[in-house]
Amino acid sequence: MSRAIKSSLLYHAFVSFASDILISAGSTPVLYTPLLGGYPRGFWRVFNVPTGVQLGVVFISQLYTALSIMMLFYIRYDAVLPDNHHLKPRRTLMVFFFSFNHLLLLILVPLGVYWLIPDQETAKRAILEEHPNAPPSLFNDDTLILNQPSELVPLLIVVILILFVVYVAALSAFFAWYSYYTLVQRRNFLSPKTLALQRAFLLGTIRQVCANFLFLCVPGLIFFYSLIISFSNQDIMDATLLFITAHGSAGTAVMLLTSENYRKVLATTIKRICFKKQWTCSIISWIIHQFISH
């Protein structure tokens, strides 16, 4: 496994895990679905981090996770295509491309949060006039409201996110499709071992994306359906957020567990870490052997 592939996998695992932690433990939001607002209750409250800043960090971490997935597909694309292929860009150009995307998000997301979030005093005053029996927690300083007095803000946020997802998905799909197409075209020029290895890595990345998509779409549809019918249930919201925030780690776990090569590397790493006591060696070895063989 090349250094570029290892670095990309490590970066994706770090970003997805950090994103999950920042949302599930850092923010841990309580949502008011009919009003499109909420407040955090995670460990960031200890450090008095403003809710708007938390929202920006969450958006950046999630979008970075999407970019890291696209990078994984590009690394496979770069490894499969021959050096003289006309669709293979220079490595310095792609480094600049991904760096530019990361920097652009780092600039645009804070600006978007600053300019798009409405004035909270005006928003809460509008809610009080429309809903006199609103819960008191809605008027706390750390509560953030997005759709008052106008519905334009959440609509713009959704449109921007959809455009970014389409952009990442289109490039990832192209990298995946052309990688597979190139493998099929060059199957007579590659050794069976190399062909099987490249195909296994590509399929592992595709499985990972499918897991990410599943963990995002199913709870996301439940969440948006709750908004449409103006249904609010905190248990359901907590469950949907738990699945959404775990999508990065879930995808990484699926990729590791469904690939024989990754399972072997993972098993070897666990052996090196855990085999310090002789009496546990035989038990763990048997478990890992059963795990790899299946």
PDB file of C-alpha atoms in Angstrom:
ATOM      1  CA  MET A   1       0.000   0.000   0.000  1.00  0.00           C
ATOM      2  CA  SER A   2       1.519   3.323  -1.099  1.00  0.00           C
ATOM      3  CA  ARG A   3       2.190   6.233   1.226  1.00  0.00           C
ATOM      4  CA  ALA A   4      -0.468   8.361  -0.534  1.00  0.00           C
ATOM      5  CA  ILE A   5      -3.147   5.727   0.061  1.00  0.00           C
ATOM      6  CA  LYS A   6      -2.152   5.301   3.707  1.00  0.00           C
ATOM      7  CA  SER A   7      -2.138   9.074   4.252  1.00  0.00           C
ATOM      8  CA  SER A   8      -5.549   9.489   2.613  1.00  0.00           C
ATOM      9  CA  LEU A   9      -7.068   6.665   4.649  1.00  0.00           C
ATOM     10  CA  LEU A  10      -5.590   8.053   7.858  1.00  0.00           C
ATOM     11  CA  TYR A  11      -6.824  11.560   7.034  1.00  0.00           C
ATOM     12  CA  HIS A  12     -10.334  10.310   6.252  1.00  0.00           C
ATOM     13  CA  ALA A  13     -10.490   8.235   9.432  1.00  0.00           C
ATOM     14  CA  PHE A  14      -9.294  11.201  11.516  1.00  0.00           C
ATOM     15  CA  VAL A  15     -11.691  13.715   9.929  1.00  0.00           C
ATOM     16  CA  SER A  16     -14.731  11.436  10.104  1.00  0.00           C
ATOM     17  CA  PHE A  17     -14.034  10.436  13.721  1.00  0.00           C
ATOM     18  CA  ALA A  18     -13.371  14.047  14.746  1.00  0.00           C
ATOM     19  CA  SER A  19     -16.568  15.152  13.014  1.00  0.00           C
ATOM     20  CA  ASP A  20     -18.581  12.507  14.841  1.00  0.00           C
ATOM     21  CA  ILE A  21     -17.118  13.532  18.204  1.00  0.00           C
ATOM     22  CA  LEU A  22     -17.601  17.269  17.581  1.00  0.00           C
ATOM     23  CA  ILE A  23     -21.302  16.784  16.855  1.00  0.00           C
ATOM     24  CA  SER A  24     -22.318  13.956  19.169  1.00  0.00           C
ATOM     25  CA  ALA A  25     -20.228  14.923  22.218  1.00  0.00           C
ATOM     26  CA  GLY A  26     -19.109  18.484  21.493  1.00  0.00           C
ATOM     27  CA  SER A  27     -22.415  20.045  20.472  1.00  0.00           C
ATOM     28  CA  THR A  28     -25.035  17.388  21.316  1.00  0.00           C
ATOM     29  CA  PRO A  29     -27.818  19.648  20.018  1.00  0.00           C
ATOM     30  CA  VAL A  30     -31.404  19.744  21.230  1.00  0.00           C
ATOM     31  CA  LEU A  31     -33.564  20.635  18.227  1.00  0.00           C
ATOM     32  CA  TYR A  32     -36.880  22.411  17.896  1.00  0.00           C
ATOM     33  CA  THR A  33     -37.993  20.942  14.586  1.00  0.00           C
ATOM     34  CA  PRO A  34     -41.072  23.079  13.864  1.00  0.00           C
ATOM     35  CA  LEU A  35     -39.015  26.231  14.453  1.00  0.00           C
ATOM     36  CA  LEU A  36     -35.691  25.073  12.985  1.00  0.00           C
ATOM     37  CA  GLY A  37     -33.692  25.996  16.018  1.00  0.00           C
ATOM     38  CA  GLY A  38     -31.967  24.465  18.987  1.00  0.00           C
ATOM     39  CA  TYR A  39     -29.281  24.730  21.611  1.00  0.00           C
ATOM     40  CA  PRO A  40     -26.139  22.692  22.415  1.00  0.00           C
ATOM     41  CA  ARG A  41     -25.641  20.629  25.546  1.00  0.00           C
ATOM     42  CA  GLY A  42     -22.231  19.072  24.864  1.00  0.00           C
ATOM     43  CA  PHE A  43     -18.814  19.684  26.366  1.00  0.00           C
ATOM     44  CA  TRP A  44     -18.314  22.876  24.319  1.00  0.00           C
ATOM     45  CA  ARG A  45     -20.629  24.626  26.755  1.00  0.00           C
ATOM     46  CA  VAL A  46     -17.921  24.271  29.393  1.00  0.00           C
ATOM     47  CA  PHE A  47     -15.653  26.468  27.257  1.00  0.00           C
ATOM     48  CA  ASN A  48     -18.453  28.958  26.454  1.00  0.00           C
ATOM     49  CA  VAL A  49     -18.135  28.405  22.707  1.00  0.00           C
ATOM     50  CA  PRO A  50     -20.932  30.361  20.950  1.00  0.00           C
ATOM     51  CA  THR A  51     -23.574  28.263  19.228  1.00  0.00           C
ATOM     52  CA  GLY A  52     -22.889  29.943  15.883  1.00  0.00           C
ATOM     53  CA  VAL A  53     -19.210  28.990  16.108  1.00  0.00           C
ATOM     54  CA  GLN A  54     -20.174  25.414  16.953  1.00  0.00           C
ATOM     55  CA  LEU A  55     -22.465  25.326  13.929  1.00  0.00           C
ATOM     56  CA  GLY A  56     -19.643  26.544  11.682  1.00  0.00           C
ATOM     57  CA  VAL A  57     -17.178  23.966  13.035  1.00  0.00           C
ATOM     58  CA  VAL A  58     -19.734  21.187  12.574  1.00  0.00           C
ATOM     59  CA  PHE A  59     -20.376  22.216   8.974  1.00  0.00           C
ATOM     60  CA  ILE A  60     -16.647  22.410   8.204  1.00  0.00           C
ATOM     61  CA  SER A  61     -15.938  18.991   9.729  1.00  0.00           C
ATOM     62  CA  GLN A  62     -18.815  17.373   7.835  1.00  0.00           C
ATOM     63  CA  LEU A  63     -17.805  18.945   4.528  1.00  0.00           C
ATOM     64  CA  TYR A  64     -14.177  17.973   5.123  1.00  0.00           C
ATOM     65  CA  THR A  65     -15.370  14.386   5.586  1.00  0.00           C
ATOM     66  CA  ALA A  66     -17.067  14.545   2.186  1.00  0.00           C
ATOM     67  CA  LEU A  67     -13.884  15.937   0.626  1.00  0.00           C
ATOM     68  CA  SER A  68     -11.814  13.174   2.211  1.00  0.00           C
ATOM     69  CA  ILE A  69     -14.085  10.567   0.584  1.00  0.00           C
ATOM     70  CA  MET A  70     -13.561  12.234  -2.792  1.00  0.00           C
ATOM     71  CA  MET A  71      -9.806  12.131  -2.111  1.00  0.00           C
ATOM     72  CA  LEU A  72     -10.003   8.369  -1.521  1.00  0.00           C
ATOM     73  CA  PHE A  73     -11.642   7.876  -4.905  1.00  0.00           C
ATOM     74  CA  TYR A  74      -9.059  10.100  -6.560  1.00  0.00           C
ATOM     75  CA  ILE A  75      -6.182   8.142  -4.978  1.00  0.00           C
ATOM     76  CA  ARG A  76      -7.644   4.958  -6.462  1.00  0.00           C
ATOM     77  CA  TYR A  77      -8.086   6.770  -9.784  1.00  0.00           C
ATOM     78  CA  ASP A  78      -4.473   7.978  -9.694  1.00  0.00           C
ATOM     79  CA  ALA A  79      -3.167   4.512  -8.831  1.00  0.00           C
ATOM     80  CA  VAL A  80      -5.107   2.741 -11.587  1.00  0.00           C
ATOM     81  CA  LEU A  81      -4.423   5.091 -14.498  1.00  0.00           C
ATOM     82  CA  PRO A  82      -1.019   4.803 -16.217  1.00  0.00           C
ATOM     83  CA  ASP A  83       1.341   7.761 -15.904  1.00  0.00           C
ATOM     84  CA  ASN A  84       0.973   8.790 -19.547  1.00  0.00           C
ATOM     85  CA  HIS A  85      -2.836   8.763 -19.571  1.00  0.00           C
ATOM     86  CA  HIS A  86      -4.389  11.962 -20.950  1.00  0.00           C
ATOM     87  CA  LEU A  87      -6.990  12.127 -18.137  1.00  0.00           C
ATOM     88  CA  LYS A  88      -4.416  11.847 -15.377  1.00  0.00           C
ATOM     89  CA  PRO A  89      -3.565  15.347 -14.092  1.00  0.00           C
ATOM     90  CA  ARG A  90      -0.281  16.277 -12.518  1.00  0.00           C
ATOM     91  CA  ARG A  91      -0.015  15.471  -8.839  1.00  0.00           C
ATOM     92  CA  THR A  92       0.885  19.068  -7.939  1.00  0.00           C
ATOM     93  CA  LEU A  93      -2.291  20.239  -9.674  1.00  0.00           C
ATOM     94  CA  MET A  94      -4.455  17.853  -7.637  1.00  0.00           C
ATOM     95  CA  VAL A  95      -2.700  18.838  -4.400  1.00  0.00           C
ATOM     96  CA  PHE A  96      -3.545  22.444  -5.218  1.00  0.00           C
ATOM     97  CA  PHE A  97      -7.119  21.446  -6.136  1.00  0.00           C
ATOM     98  CA  PHE A  98      -7.830  19.686  -2.829  1.00  0.00           C
ATOM     99  CA  SER A  99      -5.996  22.335  -0.805  1.00  0.00           C
ATOM    100  CA  PHE A 100      -8.048  25.038  -2.518  1.00  0.00           C
ATOM    101  CA  ASN A 101     -11.293  23.189  -1.697  1.00  0.00           C
ATOM    102  CA  HIS A 102     -10.327  22.865   1.960  1.00  0.00           C
ATOM    103  CA  LEU A 103      -9.274  26.503   2.204  1.00  0.00           C
ATOM    104  CA  LEU A 104     -12.410  27.677   0.399  1.00  0.00           C
ATOM    105  CA  LEU A 105     -14.632  25.859   2.883  1.00  0.00           C
ATOM    106  CA  LEU A 106     -12.589  27.231   5.765  1.00  0.00           C
ATOM    107  CA  ILE A 107     -13.349  30.753   4.498  1.00  0.00           C
ATOM    108  CA  LEU A 108     -16.881  30.445   3.111  1.00  0.00           C
ATOM    109  CA  VAL A 109     -18.496  28.496   5.959  1.00  0.00           C
ATOM    110  CA  PRO A 110     -17.674  31.044   8.719  1.00  0.00           C
ATOM    111  CA  LEU A 111     -18.740  33.877   6.391  1.00  0.00           C
ATOM    112  CA  GLY A 112     -21.954  32.029   5.583  1.00  0.00           C
ATOM    113  CA  VAL A 113     -22.709  31.425   9.258  1.00  0.00           C
ATOM    114  CA  TYR A 114     -22.017  35.092  10.039  1.00  0.00           C
ATOM    115  CA  TRP A 115     -24.130  36.515   7.215  1.00  0.00           C
ATOM    116  CA  LEU A 116     -26.954  33.964   7.018  1.00  0.00           C
ATOM    117  CA  ILE A 117     -27.862  33.517  10.684  1.00  0.00           C
ATOM    118  CA  PRO A 118     -30.582  36.066  11.508  1.00  0.00           C
ATOM    119  CA  ASP A 119     -30.475  38.459  14.430  1.00  0.00           C
ATOM    120  CA  GLN A 120     -31.458  36.301  17.378  1.00  0.00           C
ATOM    121  CA  GLU A 121     -33.331  38.975  19.338  1.00  0.00           C
ATOM    122  CA  THR A 122     -35.543  39.673  16.321  1.00  0.00           C
ATOM    123  CA  ALA A 123     -36.035  35.958  15.670  1.00  0.00           C
ATOM    124  CA  LYS A 124     -37.003  35.151  19.261  1.00  0.00           C
ATOM    125  CA  ARG A 125     -39.317  38.155  19.427  1.00  0.00           C
ATOM    126  CA  ALA A 126     -41.089  36.907  16.297  1.00  0.00           C
ATOM    127  CA  ILE A 127     -41.423  33.436  17.844  1.00  0.00           C
ATOM    128  CA  LEU A 128     -42.859  34.882  21.058  1.00  0.00           C
ATOM    129  CA  GLU A 129     -45.467  36.815  19.086  1.00  0.00           C
ATOM    130  CA  GLU A 130     -46.424  33.750  17.054  1.00  0.00           C
ATOM    131  CA  HIS A 131     -46.091  31.146  19.841  1.00  0.00           C
ATOM    132  CA  PRO A 132     -46.831  32.712  23.254  1.00  0.00           C
ATOM    133  CA  ASN A 133     -46.537  29.286  24.934  1.00  0.00           C
ATOM    134  CA  ALA A 134     -43.080  28.500  23.538  1.00  0.00           C
ATOM    135  CA  PRO A 135     -40.748  26.671  25.985  1.00  0.00           C
ATOM    136  CA  PRO A 136     -38.537  28.971  28.112  1.00  0.00           C
ATOM    137  CA  SER A 137     -35.353  27.261  26.886  1.00  0.00           C
ATOM    138  CA  LEU A 138     -36.083  28.694  23.460  1.00  0.00           C
ATOM    139  CA  PHE A 139     -35.114  32.136  24.741  1.00  0.00           C
ATOM    140  CA  ASN A 140     -31.783  31.165  26.309  1.00  0.00           C
ATOM    141  CA  ASP A 141     -28.667  32.959  25.102  1.00  0.00           C
ATOM    142  CA  ASP A 142     -27.198  29.798  23.552  1.00  0.00           C
ATOM    143  CA  THR A 143     -30.373  28.933  21.608  1.00  0.00           C
ATOM    144  CA  LEU A 144     -30.033  29.513  17.869  1.00  0.00           C
ATOM    145  CA  ILE A 145     -33.034  30.111  15.578  1.00  0.00           C
ATOM    146  CA  LEU A 146     -32.628  29.878  11.797  1.00  0.00           C
ATOM    147  CA  ASN A 147     -36.047  30.371  10.199  1.00  0.00           C
ATOM    148  CA  GLN A 148     -37.334  33.494  11.943  1.00  0.00           C
ATOM    149  CA  PRO A 149     -38.422  35.996  10.806  1.00  0.00           C
ATOM    150  CA  SER A 150     -37.754  34.537   7.310  1.00  0.00           C
ATOM    151  CA  GLU A 151     -37.676  31.000   5.929  1.00  0.00           C
ATOM    152  CA  LEU A 152     -34.975  32.024   3.440  1.00  0.00           C
ATOM    153  CA  VAL A 153     -31.993  31.145   5.663  1.00  0.00           C
ATOM    154  CA  PRO A 154     -32.640  27.389   6.067  1.00  0.00           C
ATOM    155  CA  LEU A 155     -33.620  27.201   2.397  1.00  0.00           C
ATOM    156  CA  LEU A 156     -30.296  28.746   1.346  1.00  0.00           C
ATOM    157  CA  ILE A 157     -28.372  26.429   3.682  1.00  0.00           C
ATOM    158  CA  VAL A 158     -30.109  23.353   2.249  1.00  0.00           C
ATOM    159  CA  VAL A 159     -29.531  24.500  -1.346  1.00  0.00           C
ATOM    160  CA  ILE A 160     -25.827  25.176  -0.694  1.00  0.00           C
ATOM    161  CA  LEU A 161     -25.368  21.790   0.982  1.00  0.00           C
ATOM    162  CA  ILE A 162     -27.162  20.000  -1.864  1.00  0.00           C
ATOM    163  CA  LEU A 163     -24.966  21.738  -4.450  1.00  0.00           C
ATOM    164  CA  PHE A 164     -21.813  20.775  -2.546  1.00  0.00           C
ATOM    165  CA  VAL A 165     -22.965  17.165  -2.155  1.00  0.00           C
ATOM    166  CA  VAL A 166     -23.764  16.961  -5.880  1.00  0.00           C
ATOM    167  CA  TYR A 167     -20.327  18.410  -6.686  1.00  0.00           C
ATOM    168  CA  VAL A 168     -18.503  15.892  -4.476  1.00  0.00           C
ATOM    169  CA  ALA A 169     -20.707  12.985  -5.582  1.00  0.00           C
ATOM    170  CA  ALA A 170     -20.224  13.764  -9.280  1.00  0.00           C
ATOM    171  CA  LEU A 171     -16.422  13.860  -9.038  1.00  0.00           C
ATOM    172  CA  SER A 172     -16.333  10.770  -6.805  1.00  0.00           C
ATOM    173  CA  ALA A 173     -18.613   8.880  -9.201  1.00  0.00           C
ATOM    174  CA  PHE A 174     -16.393   9.827 -12.145  1.00  0.00           C
ATOM    175  CA  PHE A 175     -13.225   8.730 -10.337  1.00  0.00           C
ATOM    176  CA  ALA A 176     -14.853   5.437  -9.328  1.00  0.00           C
ATOM    177  CA  TRP A 177     -16.378   4.713 -12.737  1.00  0.00           C
ATOM    178  CA  TYR A 178     -13.255   5.548 -14.738  1.00  0.00           C
ATOM    179  CA  SER A 179     -11.058   3.580 -12.335  1.00  0.00           C
ATOM    180  CA  TYR A 180     -13.220   0.505 -12.869  1.00  0.00           C
ATOM    181  CA  TYR A 181     -13.360   1.147 -16.625  1.00  0.00           C
ATOM    182  CA  THR A 182      -9.569   1.401 -16.778  1.00  0.00           C
ATOM    183  CA  LEU A 183      -9.145  -1.819 -14.808  1.00  0.00           C
ATOM    184  CA  VAL A 184     -11.422  -3.629 -17.260  1.00  0.00           C
ATOM    185  CA  GLN A 185      -9.567  -2.191 -20.258  1.00  0.00           C
ATOM    186  CA  ARG A 186      -6.131  -3.059 -18.849  1.00  0.00           C
ATOM    187  CA  ARG A 187      -6.969  -6.475 -17.400  1.00  0.00           C
ATOM    188  CA  ASN A 188      -4.801  -8.199 -20.033  1.00  0.00           C
ATOM    189  CA  PHE A 189      -1.792  -6.051 -19.099  1.00  0.00           C
ATOM    190  CA  LEU A 190      -1.992  -6.478 -15.317  1.00  0.00           C
ATOM    191  CA  SER A 191      -1.153  -9.476 -13.209  1.00  0.00           C
ATOM    192  CA  PRO A 192      -4.137 -11.239 -11.601  1.00  0.00           C
ATOM    193  CA  LYS A 193      -2.851 -10.283  -8.151  1.00  0.00           C
ATOM    194  CA  THR A 194      -2.540  -6.578  -9.019  1.00  0.00           C
ATOM    195  CA  LEU A 195      -5.950  -6.567 -10.690  1.00  0.00           C
ATOM    196  CA  ALA A 196      -7.603  -8.248  -7.710  1.00  0.00           C
ATOM    197  CA  LEU A 197      -5.892  -5.886  -5.265  1.00  0.00           C
ATOM    198  CA  GLN A 198      -6.907  -2.726  -7.149  1.00  0.00           C
ATOM    199  CA  ARG A 199     -10.466  -3.965  -7.542  1.00  0.00           C
ATOM    200  CA  ALA A 200     -10.682  -4.862  -3.853  1.00  0.00           C
ATOM    201  CA  PHE A 201      -9.518  -1.396  -2.791  1.00  0.00           C
ATOM    202  CA  LEU A 202     -12.020   0.258  -5.142  1.00  0.00           C
ATOM    203  CA  LEU A 203     -14.915  -1.907  -3.964  1.00  0.00           C
ATOM    204  CA  GLY A 204     -13.979  -1.230  -0.343  1.00  0.00           C
ATOM    205  CA  THR A 205     -14.218   2.509  -0.933  1.00  0.00           C
ATOM    206  CA  ILE A 206     -17.582   2.085  -2.683  1.00  0.00           C
ATOM    207  CA  ARG A 207     -18.926   0.050   0.247  1.00  0.00           C
ATOM    208  CA  GLN A 208     -17.764   2.766   2.597  1.00  0.00           C
ATOM    209  CA  VAL A 209     -19.630   5.444   0.638  1.00  0.00           C
ATOM    210  CA  CYS A 210     -22.771   3.290   0.560  1.00  0.00           C
ATOM    211  CA  ALA A 211     -22.626   3.004   4.357  1.00  0.00           C
ATOM    212  CA  ASN A 212     -22.155   6.773   4.671  1.00  0.00           C
ATOM    213  CA  PHE A 213     -25.095   7.338   2.326  1.00  0.00           C
ATOM    214  CA  LEU A 214     -27.313   4.953   4.291  1.00  0.00           C
ATOM    215  CA  PHE A 215     -26.472   6.510   7.657  1.00  0.00           C
ATOM    216  CA  LEU A 216     -27.137   9.987   6.247  1.00  0.00           C
ATOM    217  CA  CYS A 217     -30.203   9.487   4.072  1.00  0.00           C
ATOM    218  CA  VAL A 218     -32.469   7.344   6.244  1.00  0.00           C
ATOM    219  CA  PRO A 219     -32.344   9.581   9.363  1.00  0.00           C
ATOM    220  CA  GLY A 220     -32.200  12.652   7.111  1.00  0.00           C
ATOM    221  CA  LEU A 221     -35.475  11.680   5.447  1.00  0.00           C
ATOM    222  CA  ILE A 222     -37.037  11.104   8.867  1.00  0.00           C
ATOM    223  CA  PHE A 223     -35.810  14.511  10.004  1.00  0.00           C
ATOM    224  CA  PHE A 224     -37.146  16.388   6.960  1.00  0.00           C
ATOM    225  CA  TYR A 225     -40.438  14.497   7.106  1.00  0.00           C
ATOM    226  CA  SER A 226     -40.779  15.641  10.726  1.00  0.00           C
ATOM    227  CA  LEU A 227     -40.252  19.217   9.547  1.00  0.00           C
ATOM    228  CA  ILE A 228     -42.877  18.883   6.823  1.00  0.00           C
ATOM    229  CA  ILE A 229     -45.580  17.554   9.145  1.00  0.00           C
ATOM    230  CA  SER A 230     -44.442  19.840  12.033  1.00  0.00           C
ATOM    231  CA  PHE A 231     -43.844  16.865  14.304  1.00  0.00           C
ATOM    232  CA  SER A 232     -41.438  17.273  17.197  1.00  0.00           C
ATOM    233  CA  ASN A 233     -40.169  14.395  19.325  1.00  0.00           C
ATOM    234  CA  GLN A 234     -36.819  14.762  21.056  1.00  0.00           C
ATOM    235  CA  ASP A 235     -36.204  11.005  21.240  1.00  0.00           C
ATOM    236  CA  ILE A 236     -36.611  10.692  17.477  1.00  0.00           C
ATOM    237  CA  MET A 237     -34.409  13.741  16.900  1.00  0.00           C
ATOM    238  CA  ASP A 238     -31.711  12.311  19.186  1.00  0.00           C
ATOM    239  CA  ALA A 239     -31.840   8.992  17.326  1.00  0.00           C
ATOM    240  CA  THR A 240     -31.592  10.628  13.895  1.00  0.00           C
ATOM    241  CA  LEU A 241     -28.708  12.827  15.046  1.00  0.00           C
ATOM    242  CA  LEU A 242     -26.932   9.787  16.491  1.00  0.00           C
ATOM    243  CA  PHE A 243     -27.078   8.018  13.129  1.00  0.00           C
ATOM    244  CA  ILE A 244     -26.132  11.133  11.161  1.00  0.00           C
ATOM    245  CA  THR A 245     -23.156  11.938  13.370  1.00  0.00           C
ATOM    246  CA  ALA A 246     -21.939   8.344  13.185  1.00  0.00           C
ATOM    247  CA  HIS A 247     -21.979   8.164   9.383  1.00  0.00           C
ATOM    248  CA  GLY A 248     -18.244   8.874   9.003  1.00  0.00           C
ATOM    249  CA  SER A 249     -17.114   6.282  11.523  1.00  0.00           C
ATOM    250  CA  ALA A 250     -19.686   3.787  10.233  1.00  0.00           C
ATOM    251  CA  GLY A 251     -18.377   4.101   6.689  1.00  0.00           C
ATOM    252  CA  THR A 252     -14.793   3.661   7.854  1.00  0.00           C
ATOM    253  CA  ALA A 253     -15.759   0.597   9.908  1.00  0.00           C
ATOM    254  CA  VAL A 254     -17.564  -0.974   6.941  1.00  0.00           C
ATOM    255  CA  MET A 255     -14.549  -0.371   4.702  1.00  0.00           C
ATOM    256  CA  LEU A 256     -12.181  -1.952   7.241  1.00  0.00           C
ATOM    257  CA  LEU A 257     -14.368  -4.944   8.032  1.00  0.00           C
ATOM    258  CA  THR A 258     -15.405  -5.848   4.478  1.00  0.00           C
ATOM    259  CA  SER A 259     -11.905  -5.768   2.983  1.00  0.00           C
ATOM    260  CA  GLU A 260      -9.659  -8.757   3.590  1.00  0.00           C
ATOM    261  CA  ASN A 261      -6.512  -6.644   3.191  1.00  0.00           C
ATOM    262  CA  TYR A 262      -7.658  -4.080   5.748  1.00  0.00           C
ATOM    263  CA  ARG A 263      -8.772  -6.838   8.114  1.00  0.00           C
ATOM    264  CA  LYS A 264      -5.320  -8.404   7.998  1.00  0.00           C
ATOM    265  CA  VAL A 265      -3.607  -5.078   8.688  1.00  0.00           C
ATOM    266  CA  LEU A 266      -6.071  -4.385  11.507  1.00  0.00           C
ATOM    267  CA  ALA A 267      -5.557  -7.833  12.979  1.00  0.00           C
ATOM    268  CA  THR A 268      -1.766  -7.447  12.852  1.00  0.00           C
ATOM    269  CA  THR A 269      -2.004  -4.074  14.578  1.00  0.00           C
ATOM    270  CA  ILE A 270      -4.229  -5.493  17.315  1.00  0.00           C
ATOM    271  CA  LYS A 271      -1.799  -8.363  17.831  1.00  0.00           C
ATOM    272  CA  ARG A 272       1.124  -5.986  18.297  1.00  0.00           C
ATOM    273  CA  ILE A 273      -0.810  -3.884  20.792  1.00  0.00           C
ATOM    274  CA  CYS A 274      -2.575  -6.583  22.772  1.00  0.00           C
ATOM    275  CA  PHE A 275      -0.147  -9.503  22.814  1.00  0.00           C
ATOM    276  CA  LYS A 276       1.821  -8.376  25.836  1.00  0.00           C
ATOM    277  CA  LYS A 277       0.491 -11.073  28.139  1.00  0.00           C
ATOM    278  CA  GLN A 278       1.099 -14.648  27.141  1.00  0.00           C
ATOM    279  CA  TRP A 279      -2.133 -16.005  28.608  1.00  0.00           C
ATOM    280  CA  THR A 280      -4.280 -13.832  26.316  1.00  0.00           C
ATOM    281  CA  CYS A 281      -2.328 -14.694  23.176  1.00  0.00           C
ATOM    282  CA  SER A 282      -4.087 -17.943  22.294  1.00  0.00           C
ATOM    283  CA  ILE A 283      -7.605 -16.586  22.892  1.00  0.00           C
ATOM    284  CA  ILE A 284      -7.140 -13.396  20.864  1.00  0.00           C
ATOM    285  CA  SER A 285      -5.272 -15.273  18.115  1.00  0.00           C
ATOM    286  CA  TRP A 286      -8.183 -17.682  17.749  1.00  0.00           C
ATOM    287  CA  ILE A 287     -10.721 -14.830  17.609  1.00  0.00           C
ATOM    288  CA  ILE A 288      -8.705 -12.925  14.999  1.00  0.00           C
ATOM    289  CA  HIS A 289      -8.167 -16.091  12.962  1.00  0.00           C
ATOM    290  CA  GLN A 290     -11.910 -16.756  12.913  1.00  0.00           C
ATOM    291  CA  PHE A 291     -12.548 -13.116  12.006  1.00  0.00           C
ATOM    292  CA  ILE A 292     -10.106 -13.158   9.058  1.00  0.00           C
ATOM    293  CA  SER A 293     -11.250 -16.523   7.747  1.00  0.00           C
ATOM    294  CA  HIS A 294     -14.833 -15.330   7.493  1.00  0.00           C
TER     295      HIS A 294
END
